[in-house]
PDB file of N, CA, C and O in Angstrom:
ATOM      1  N   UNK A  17     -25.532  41.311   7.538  1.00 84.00           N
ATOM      2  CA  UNK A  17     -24.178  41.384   8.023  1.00 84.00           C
ATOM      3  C   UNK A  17     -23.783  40.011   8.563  1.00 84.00           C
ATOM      4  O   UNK A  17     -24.591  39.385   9.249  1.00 84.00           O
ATOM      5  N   UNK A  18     -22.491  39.482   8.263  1.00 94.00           N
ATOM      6  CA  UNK A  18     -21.861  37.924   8.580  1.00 94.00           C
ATOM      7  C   UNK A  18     -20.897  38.525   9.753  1.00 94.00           C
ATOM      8  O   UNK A  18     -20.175  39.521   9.713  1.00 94.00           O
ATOM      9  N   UNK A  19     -21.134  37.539  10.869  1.00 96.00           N
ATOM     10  CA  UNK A  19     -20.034  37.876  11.717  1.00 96.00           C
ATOM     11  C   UNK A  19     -19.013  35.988  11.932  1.00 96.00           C
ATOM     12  O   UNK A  19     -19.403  34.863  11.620  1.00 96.00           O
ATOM     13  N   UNK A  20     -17.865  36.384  12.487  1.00 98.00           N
ATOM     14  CA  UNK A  20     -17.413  35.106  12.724  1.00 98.00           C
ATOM     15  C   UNK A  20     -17.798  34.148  14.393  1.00 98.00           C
ATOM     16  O   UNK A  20     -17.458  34.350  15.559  1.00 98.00           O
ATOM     17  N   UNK A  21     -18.376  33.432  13.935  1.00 98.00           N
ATOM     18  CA  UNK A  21     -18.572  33.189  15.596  1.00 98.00           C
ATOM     19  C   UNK A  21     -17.293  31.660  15.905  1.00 98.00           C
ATOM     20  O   UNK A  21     -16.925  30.814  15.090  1.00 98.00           O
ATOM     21  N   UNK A  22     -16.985  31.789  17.086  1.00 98.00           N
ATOM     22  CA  UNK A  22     -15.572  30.742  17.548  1.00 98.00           C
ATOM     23  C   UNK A  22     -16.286  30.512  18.610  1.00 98.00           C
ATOM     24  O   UNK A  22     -16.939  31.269  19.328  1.00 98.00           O
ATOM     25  N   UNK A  23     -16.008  28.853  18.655  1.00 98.00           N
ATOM     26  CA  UNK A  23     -16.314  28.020  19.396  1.00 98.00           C
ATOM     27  C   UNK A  23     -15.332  27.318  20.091  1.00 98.00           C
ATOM     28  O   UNK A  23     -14.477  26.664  19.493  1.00 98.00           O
ATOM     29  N   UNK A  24     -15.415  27.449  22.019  1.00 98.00           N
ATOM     30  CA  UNK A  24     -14.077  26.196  21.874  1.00 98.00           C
ATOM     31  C   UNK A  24     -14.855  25.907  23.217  1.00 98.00           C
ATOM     32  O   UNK A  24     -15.702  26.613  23.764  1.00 98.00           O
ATOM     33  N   UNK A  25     -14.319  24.619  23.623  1.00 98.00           N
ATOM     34  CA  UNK A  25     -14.554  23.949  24.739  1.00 98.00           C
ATOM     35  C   UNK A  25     -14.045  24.221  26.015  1.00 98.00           C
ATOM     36  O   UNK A  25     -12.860  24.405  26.294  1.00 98.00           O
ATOM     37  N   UNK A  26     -15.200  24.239  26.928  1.00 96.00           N
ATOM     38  CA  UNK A  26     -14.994  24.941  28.474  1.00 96.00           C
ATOM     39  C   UNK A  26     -14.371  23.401  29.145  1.00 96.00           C
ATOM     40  O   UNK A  26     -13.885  22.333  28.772  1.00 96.00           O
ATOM     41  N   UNK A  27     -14.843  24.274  30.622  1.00 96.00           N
ATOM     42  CA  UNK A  27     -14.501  22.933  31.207  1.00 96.00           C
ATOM     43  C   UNK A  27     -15.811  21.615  31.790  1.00 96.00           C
ATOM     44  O   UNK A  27     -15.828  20.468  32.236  1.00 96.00           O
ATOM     45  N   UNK A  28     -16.980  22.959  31.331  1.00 97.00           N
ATOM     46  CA  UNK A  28     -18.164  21.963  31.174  1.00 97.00           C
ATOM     47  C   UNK A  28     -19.522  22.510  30.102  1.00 97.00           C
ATOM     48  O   UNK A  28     -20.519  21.819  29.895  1.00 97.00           O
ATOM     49  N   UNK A  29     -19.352  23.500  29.673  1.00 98.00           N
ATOM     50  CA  UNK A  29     -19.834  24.033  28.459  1.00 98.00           C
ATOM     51  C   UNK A  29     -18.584  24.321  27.192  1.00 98.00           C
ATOM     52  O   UNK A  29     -17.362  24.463  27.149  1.00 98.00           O
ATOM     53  N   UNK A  30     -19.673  24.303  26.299  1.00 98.00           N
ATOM     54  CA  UNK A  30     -19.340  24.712  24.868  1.00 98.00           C
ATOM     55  C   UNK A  30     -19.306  26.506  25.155  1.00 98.00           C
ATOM     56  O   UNK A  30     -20.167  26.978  25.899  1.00 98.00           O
ATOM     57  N   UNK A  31     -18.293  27.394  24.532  1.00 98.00           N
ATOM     58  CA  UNK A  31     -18.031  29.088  24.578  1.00 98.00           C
ATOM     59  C   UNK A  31     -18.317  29.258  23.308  1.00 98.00           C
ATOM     60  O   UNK A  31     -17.956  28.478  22.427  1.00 98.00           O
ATOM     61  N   UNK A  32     -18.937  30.214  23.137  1.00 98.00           N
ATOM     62  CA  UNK A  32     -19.097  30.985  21.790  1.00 98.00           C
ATOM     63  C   UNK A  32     -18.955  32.227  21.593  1.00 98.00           C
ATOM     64  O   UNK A  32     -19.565  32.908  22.417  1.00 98.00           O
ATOM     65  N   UNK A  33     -18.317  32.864  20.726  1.00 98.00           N
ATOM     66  CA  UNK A  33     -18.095  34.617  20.919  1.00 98.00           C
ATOM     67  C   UNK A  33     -17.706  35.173  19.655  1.00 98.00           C
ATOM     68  O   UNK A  33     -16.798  34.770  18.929  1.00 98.00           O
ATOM     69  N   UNK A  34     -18.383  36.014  19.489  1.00 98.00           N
ATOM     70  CA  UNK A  34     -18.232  36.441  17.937  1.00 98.00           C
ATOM     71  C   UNK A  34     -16.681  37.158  18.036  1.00 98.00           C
ATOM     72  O   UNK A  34     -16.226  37.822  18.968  1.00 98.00           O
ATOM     73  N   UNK A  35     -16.029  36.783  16.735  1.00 98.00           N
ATOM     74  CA  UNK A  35     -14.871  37.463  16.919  1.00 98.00           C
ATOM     75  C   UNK A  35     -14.950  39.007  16.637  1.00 98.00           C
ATOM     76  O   UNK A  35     -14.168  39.705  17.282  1.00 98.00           O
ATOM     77  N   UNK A  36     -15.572  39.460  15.989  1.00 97.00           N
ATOM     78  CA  UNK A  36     -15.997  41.091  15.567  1.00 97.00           C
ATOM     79  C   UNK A  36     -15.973  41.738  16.662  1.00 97.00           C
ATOM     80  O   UNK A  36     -15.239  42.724  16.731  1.00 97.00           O
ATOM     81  N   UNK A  37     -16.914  41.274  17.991  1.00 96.00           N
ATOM     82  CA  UNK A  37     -17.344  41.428  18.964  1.00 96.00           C
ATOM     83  C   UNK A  37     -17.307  41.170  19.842  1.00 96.00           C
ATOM     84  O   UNK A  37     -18.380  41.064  20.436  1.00 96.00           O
ATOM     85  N   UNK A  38     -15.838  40.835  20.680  1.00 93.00           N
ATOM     86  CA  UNK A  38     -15.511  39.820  21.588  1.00 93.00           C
ATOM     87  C   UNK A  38     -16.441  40.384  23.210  1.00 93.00           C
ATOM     88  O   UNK A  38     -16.224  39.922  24.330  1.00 93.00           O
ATOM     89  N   UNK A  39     -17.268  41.265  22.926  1.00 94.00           N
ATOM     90  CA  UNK A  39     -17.712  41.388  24.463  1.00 94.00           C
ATOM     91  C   UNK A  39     -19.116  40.414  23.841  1.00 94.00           C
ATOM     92  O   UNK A  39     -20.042  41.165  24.146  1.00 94.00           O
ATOM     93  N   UNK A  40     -19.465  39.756  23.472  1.00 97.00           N
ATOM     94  CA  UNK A  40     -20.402  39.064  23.107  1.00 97.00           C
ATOM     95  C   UNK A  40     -20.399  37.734  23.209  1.00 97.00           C
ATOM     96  O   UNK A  40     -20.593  37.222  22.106  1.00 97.00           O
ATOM     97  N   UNK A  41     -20.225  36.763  24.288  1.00 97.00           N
ATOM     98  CA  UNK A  41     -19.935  35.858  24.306  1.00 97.00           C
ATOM     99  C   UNK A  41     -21.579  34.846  25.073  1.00 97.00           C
ATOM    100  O   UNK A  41     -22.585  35.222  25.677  1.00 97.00           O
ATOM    101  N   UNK A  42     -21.100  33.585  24.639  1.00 98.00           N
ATOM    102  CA  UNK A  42     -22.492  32.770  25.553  1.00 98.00           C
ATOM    103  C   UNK A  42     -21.838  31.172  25.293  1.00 98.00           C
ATOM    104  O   UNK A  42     -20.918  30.918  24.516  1.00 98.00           O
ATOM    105  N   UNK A  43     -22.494  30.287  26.068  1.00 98.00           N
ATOM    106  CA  UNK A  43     -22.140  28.974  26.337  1.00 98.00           C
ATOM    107  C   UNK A  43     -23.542  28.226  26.278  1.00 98.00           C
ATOM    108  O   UNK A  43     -24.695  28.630  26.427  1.00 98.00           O
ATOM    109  N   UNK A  44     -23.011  27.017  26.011  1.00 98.00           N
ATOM    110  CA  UNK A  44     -24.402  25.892  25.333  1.00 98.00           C
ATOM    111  C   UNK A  44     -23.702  24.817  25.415  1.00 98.00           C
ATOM    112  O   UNK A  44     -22.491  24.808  25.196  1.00 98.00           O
ATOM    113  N   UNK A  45     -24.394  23.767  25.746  1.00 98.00           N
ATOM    114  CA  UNK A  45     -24.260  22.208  25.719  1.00 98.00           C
ATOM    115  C   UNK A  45     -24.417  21.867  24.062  1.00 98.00           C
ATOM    116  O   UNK A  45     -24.218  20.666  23.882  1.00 98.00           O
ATOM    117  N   UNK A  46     -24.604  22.316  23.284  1.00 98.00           N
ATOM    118  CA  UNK A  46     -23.870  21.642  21.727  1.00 98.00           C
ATOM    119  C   UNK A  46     -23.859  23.113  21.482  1.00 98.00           C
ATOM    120  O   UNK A  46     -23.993  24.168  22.102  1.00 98.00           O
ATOM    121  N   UNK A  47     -23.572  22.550  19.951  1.00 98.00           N
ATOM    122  CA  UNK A  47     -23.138  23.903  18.606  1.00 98.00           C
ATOM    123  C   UNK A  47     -24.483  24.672  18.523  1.00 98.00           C
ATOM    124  O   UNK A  47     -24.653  25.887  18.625  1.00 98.00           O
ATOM    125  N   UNK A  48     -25.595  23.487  18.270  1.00 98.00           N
ATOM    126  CA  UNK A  48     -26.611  24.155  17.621  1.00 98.00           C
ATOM    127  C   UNK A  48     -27.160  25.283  18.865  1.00 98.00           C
ATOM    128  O   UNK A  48     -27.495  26.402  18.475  1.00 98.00           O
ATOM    129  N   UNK A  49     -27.254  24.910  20.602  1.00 98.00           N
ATOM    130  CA  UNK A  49     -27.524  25.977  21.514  1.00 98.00           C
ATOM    131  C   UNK A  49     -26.421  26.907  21.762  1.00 98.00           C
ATOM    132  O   UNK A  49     -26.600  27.801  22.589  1.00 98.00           O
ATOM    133  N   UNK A  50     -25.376  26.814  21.189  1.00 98.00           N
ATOM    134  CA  UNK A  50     -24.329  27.585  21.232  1.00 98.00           C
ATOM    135  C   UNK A  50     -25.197  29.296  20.475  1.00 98.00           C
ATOM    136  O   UNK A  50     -25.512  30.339  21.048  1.00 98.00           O
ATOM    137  N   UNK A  51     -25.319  28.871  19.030  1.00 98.00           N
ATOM    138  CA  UNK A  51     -25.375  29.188  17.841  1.00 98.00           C
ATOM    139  C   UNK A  51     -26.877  30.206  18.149  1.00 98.00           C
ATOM    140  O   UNK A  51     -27.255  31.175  17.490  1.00 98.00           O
ATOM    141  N   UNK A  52     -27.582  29.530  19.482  1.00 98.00           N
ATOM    142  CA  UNK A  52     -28.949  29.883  19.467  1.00 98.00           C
ATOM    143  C   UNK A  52     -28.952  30.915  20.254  1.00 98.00           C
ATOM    144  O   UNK A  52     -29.719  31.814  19.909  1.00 98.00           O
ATOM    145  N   UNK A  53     -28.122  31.140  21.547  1.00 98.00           N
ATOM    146  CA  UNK A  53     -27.653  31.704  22.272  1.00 98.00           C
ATOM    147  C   UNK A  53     -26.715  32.712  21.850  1.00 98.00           C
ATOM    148  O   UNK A  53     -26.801  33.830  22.358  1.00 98.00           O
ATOM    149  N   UNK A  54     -25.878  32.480  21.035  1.00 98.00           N
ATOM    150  CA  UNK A  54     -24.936  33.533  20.508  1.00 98.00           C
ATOM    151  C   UNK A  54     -25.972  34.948  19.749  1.00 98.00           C
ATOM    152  O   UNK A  54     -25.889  36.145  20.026  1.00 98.00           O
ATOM    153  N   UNK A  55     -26.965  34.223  18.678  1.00 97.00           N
ATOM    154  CA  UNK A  55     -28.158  35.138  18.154  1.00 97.00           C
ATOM    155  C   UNK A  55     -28.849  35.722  19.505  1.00 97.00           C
ATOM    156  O   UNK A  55     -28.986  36.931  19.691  1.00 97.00           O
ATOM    157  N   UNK A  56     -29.089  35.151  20.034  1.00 97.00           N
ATOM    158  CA  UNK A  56     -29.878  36.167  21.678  1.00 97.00           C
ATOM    159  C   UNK A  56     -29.077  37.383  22.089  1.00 97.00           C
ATOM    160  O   UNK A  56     -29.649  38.459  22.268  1.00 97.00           O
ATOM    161  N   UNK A  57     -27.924  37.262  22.226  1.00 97.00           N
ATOM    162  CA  UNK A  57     -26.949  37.872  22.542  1.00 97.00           C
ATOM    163  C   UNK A  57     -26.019  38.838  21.945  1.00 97.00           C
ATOM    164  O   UNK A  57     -25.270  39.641  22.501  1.00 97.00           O
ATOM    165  N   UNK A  58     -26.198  38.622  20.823  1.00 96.00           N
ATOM    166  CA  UNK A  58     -25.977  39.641  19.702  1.00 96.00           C
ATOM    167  C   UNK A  58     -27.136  40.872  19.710  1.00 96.00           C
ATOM    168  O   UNK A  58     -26.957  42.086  19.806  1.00 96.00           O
ATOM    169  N   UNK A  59     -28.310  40.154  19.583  1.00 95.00           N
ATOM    170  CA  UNK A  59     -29.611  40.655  19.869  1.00 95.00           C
ATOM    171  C   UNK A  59     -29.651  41.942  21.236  1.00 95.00           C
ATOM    172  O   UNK A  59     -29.541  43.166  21.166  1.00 95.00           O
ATOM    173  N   UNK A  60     -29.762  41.437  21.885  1.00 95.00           N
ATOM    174  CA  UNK A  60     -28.929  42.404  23.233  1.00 95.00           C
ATOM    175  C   UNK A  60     -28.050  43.026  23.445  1.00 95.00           C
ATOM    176  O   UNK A  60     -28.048  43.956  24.251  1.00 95.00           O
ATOM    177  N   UNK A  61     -27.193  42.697  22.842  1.00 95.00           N
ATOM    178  CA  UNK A  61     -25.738  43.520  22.698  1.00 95.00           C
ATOM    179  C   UNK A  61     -26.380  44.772  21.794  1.00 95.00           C
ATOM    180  O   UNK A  61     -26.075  45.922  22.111  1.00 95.00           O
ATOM    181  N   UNK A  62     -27.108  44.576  20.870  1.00 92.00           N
ATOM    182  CA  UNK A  62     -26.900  45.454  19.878  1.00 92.00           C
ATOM    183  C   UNK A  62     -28.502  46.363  20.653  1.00 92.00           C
ATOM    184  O   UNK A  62     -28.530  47.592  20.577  1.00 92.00           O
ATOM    185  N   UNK A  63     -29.151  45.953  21.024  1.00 91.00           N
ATOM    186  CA  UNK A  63     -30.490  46.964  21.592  1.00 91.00           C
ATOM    187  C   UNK A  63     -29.755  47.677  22.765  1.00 91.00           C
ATOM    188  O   UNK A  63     -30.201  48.743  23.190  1.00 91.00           O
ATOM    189  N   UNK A  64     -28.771  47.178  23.235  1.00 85.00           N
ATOM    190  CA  UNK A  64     -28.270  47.833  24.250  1.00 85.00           C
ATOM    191  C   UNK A  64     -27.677  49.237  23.496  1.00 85.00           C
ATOM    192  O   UNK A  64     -27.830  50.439  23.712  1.00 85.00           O
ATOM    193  N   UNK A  65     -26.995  48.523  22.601  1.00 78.00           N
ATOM    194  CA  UNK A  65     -26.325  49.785  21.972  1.00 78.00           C
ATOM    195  C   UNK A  65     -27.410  50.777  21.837  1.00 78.00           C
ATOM    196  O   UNK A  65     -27.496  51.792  22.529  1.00 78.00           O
ATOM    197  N   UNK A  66     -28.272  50.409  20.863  1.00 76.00           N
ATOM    198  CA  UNK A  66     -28.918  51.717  20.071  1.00 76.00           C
ATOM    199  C   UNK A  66     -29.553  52.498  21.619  1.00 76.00           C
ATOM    200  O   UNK A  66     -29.488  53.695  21.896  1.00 76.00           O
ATOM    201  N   UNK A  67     -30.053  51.579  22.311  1.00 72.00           N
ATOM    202  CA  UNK A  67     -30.958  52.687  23.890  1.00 72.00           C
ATOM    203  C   UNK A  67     -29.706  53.072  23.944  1.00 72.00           C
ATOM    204  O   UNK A  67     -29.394  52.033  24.525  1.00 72.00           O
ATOM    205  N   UNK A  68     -28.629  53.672  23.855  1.00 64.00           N
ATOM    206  CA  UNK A  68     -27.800  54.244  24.593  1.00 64.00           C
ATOM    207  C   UNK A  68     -27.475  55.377  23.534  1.00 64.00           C
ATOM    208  O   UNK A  68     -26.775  56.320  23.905  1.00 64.00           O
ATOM    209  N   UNK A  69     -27.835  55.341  22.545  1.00 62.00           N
ATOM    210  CA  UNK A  69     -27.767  56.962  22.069  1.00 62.00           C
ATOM    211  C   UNK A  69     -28.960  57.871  22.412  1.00 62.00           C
ATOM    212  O   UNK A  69     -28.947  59.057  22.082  1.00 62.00           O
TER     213      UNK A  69
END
């Protein structure tokens, strides 16, 4: 599954947040920890889900 991830500039981090999924968001000092962090977090988002059925 492809999701869109958007990137824009804080006021001292980089934001990242999948658009599919806007409660999924994370921040990183470049793209590439953006990108690394966004996968963690997806990751969690989604184990959260399934323990909850």
């Amino acid at each position: 599954m492809k999701f869109t991830v958007l990137i824009s500039k804080g006021e001292e981090f980089l934001i990242g947040r999948i658009k599919e999924i806007p409660s999924v968001m994370t921040q990183g000092e470049t793209i590439n920890e953006v990108m690394e962090n966004i996968s963690d977090a997806l990751s969690l988002y989604a184990q959260d889900s399934f323990e909850s059925y």
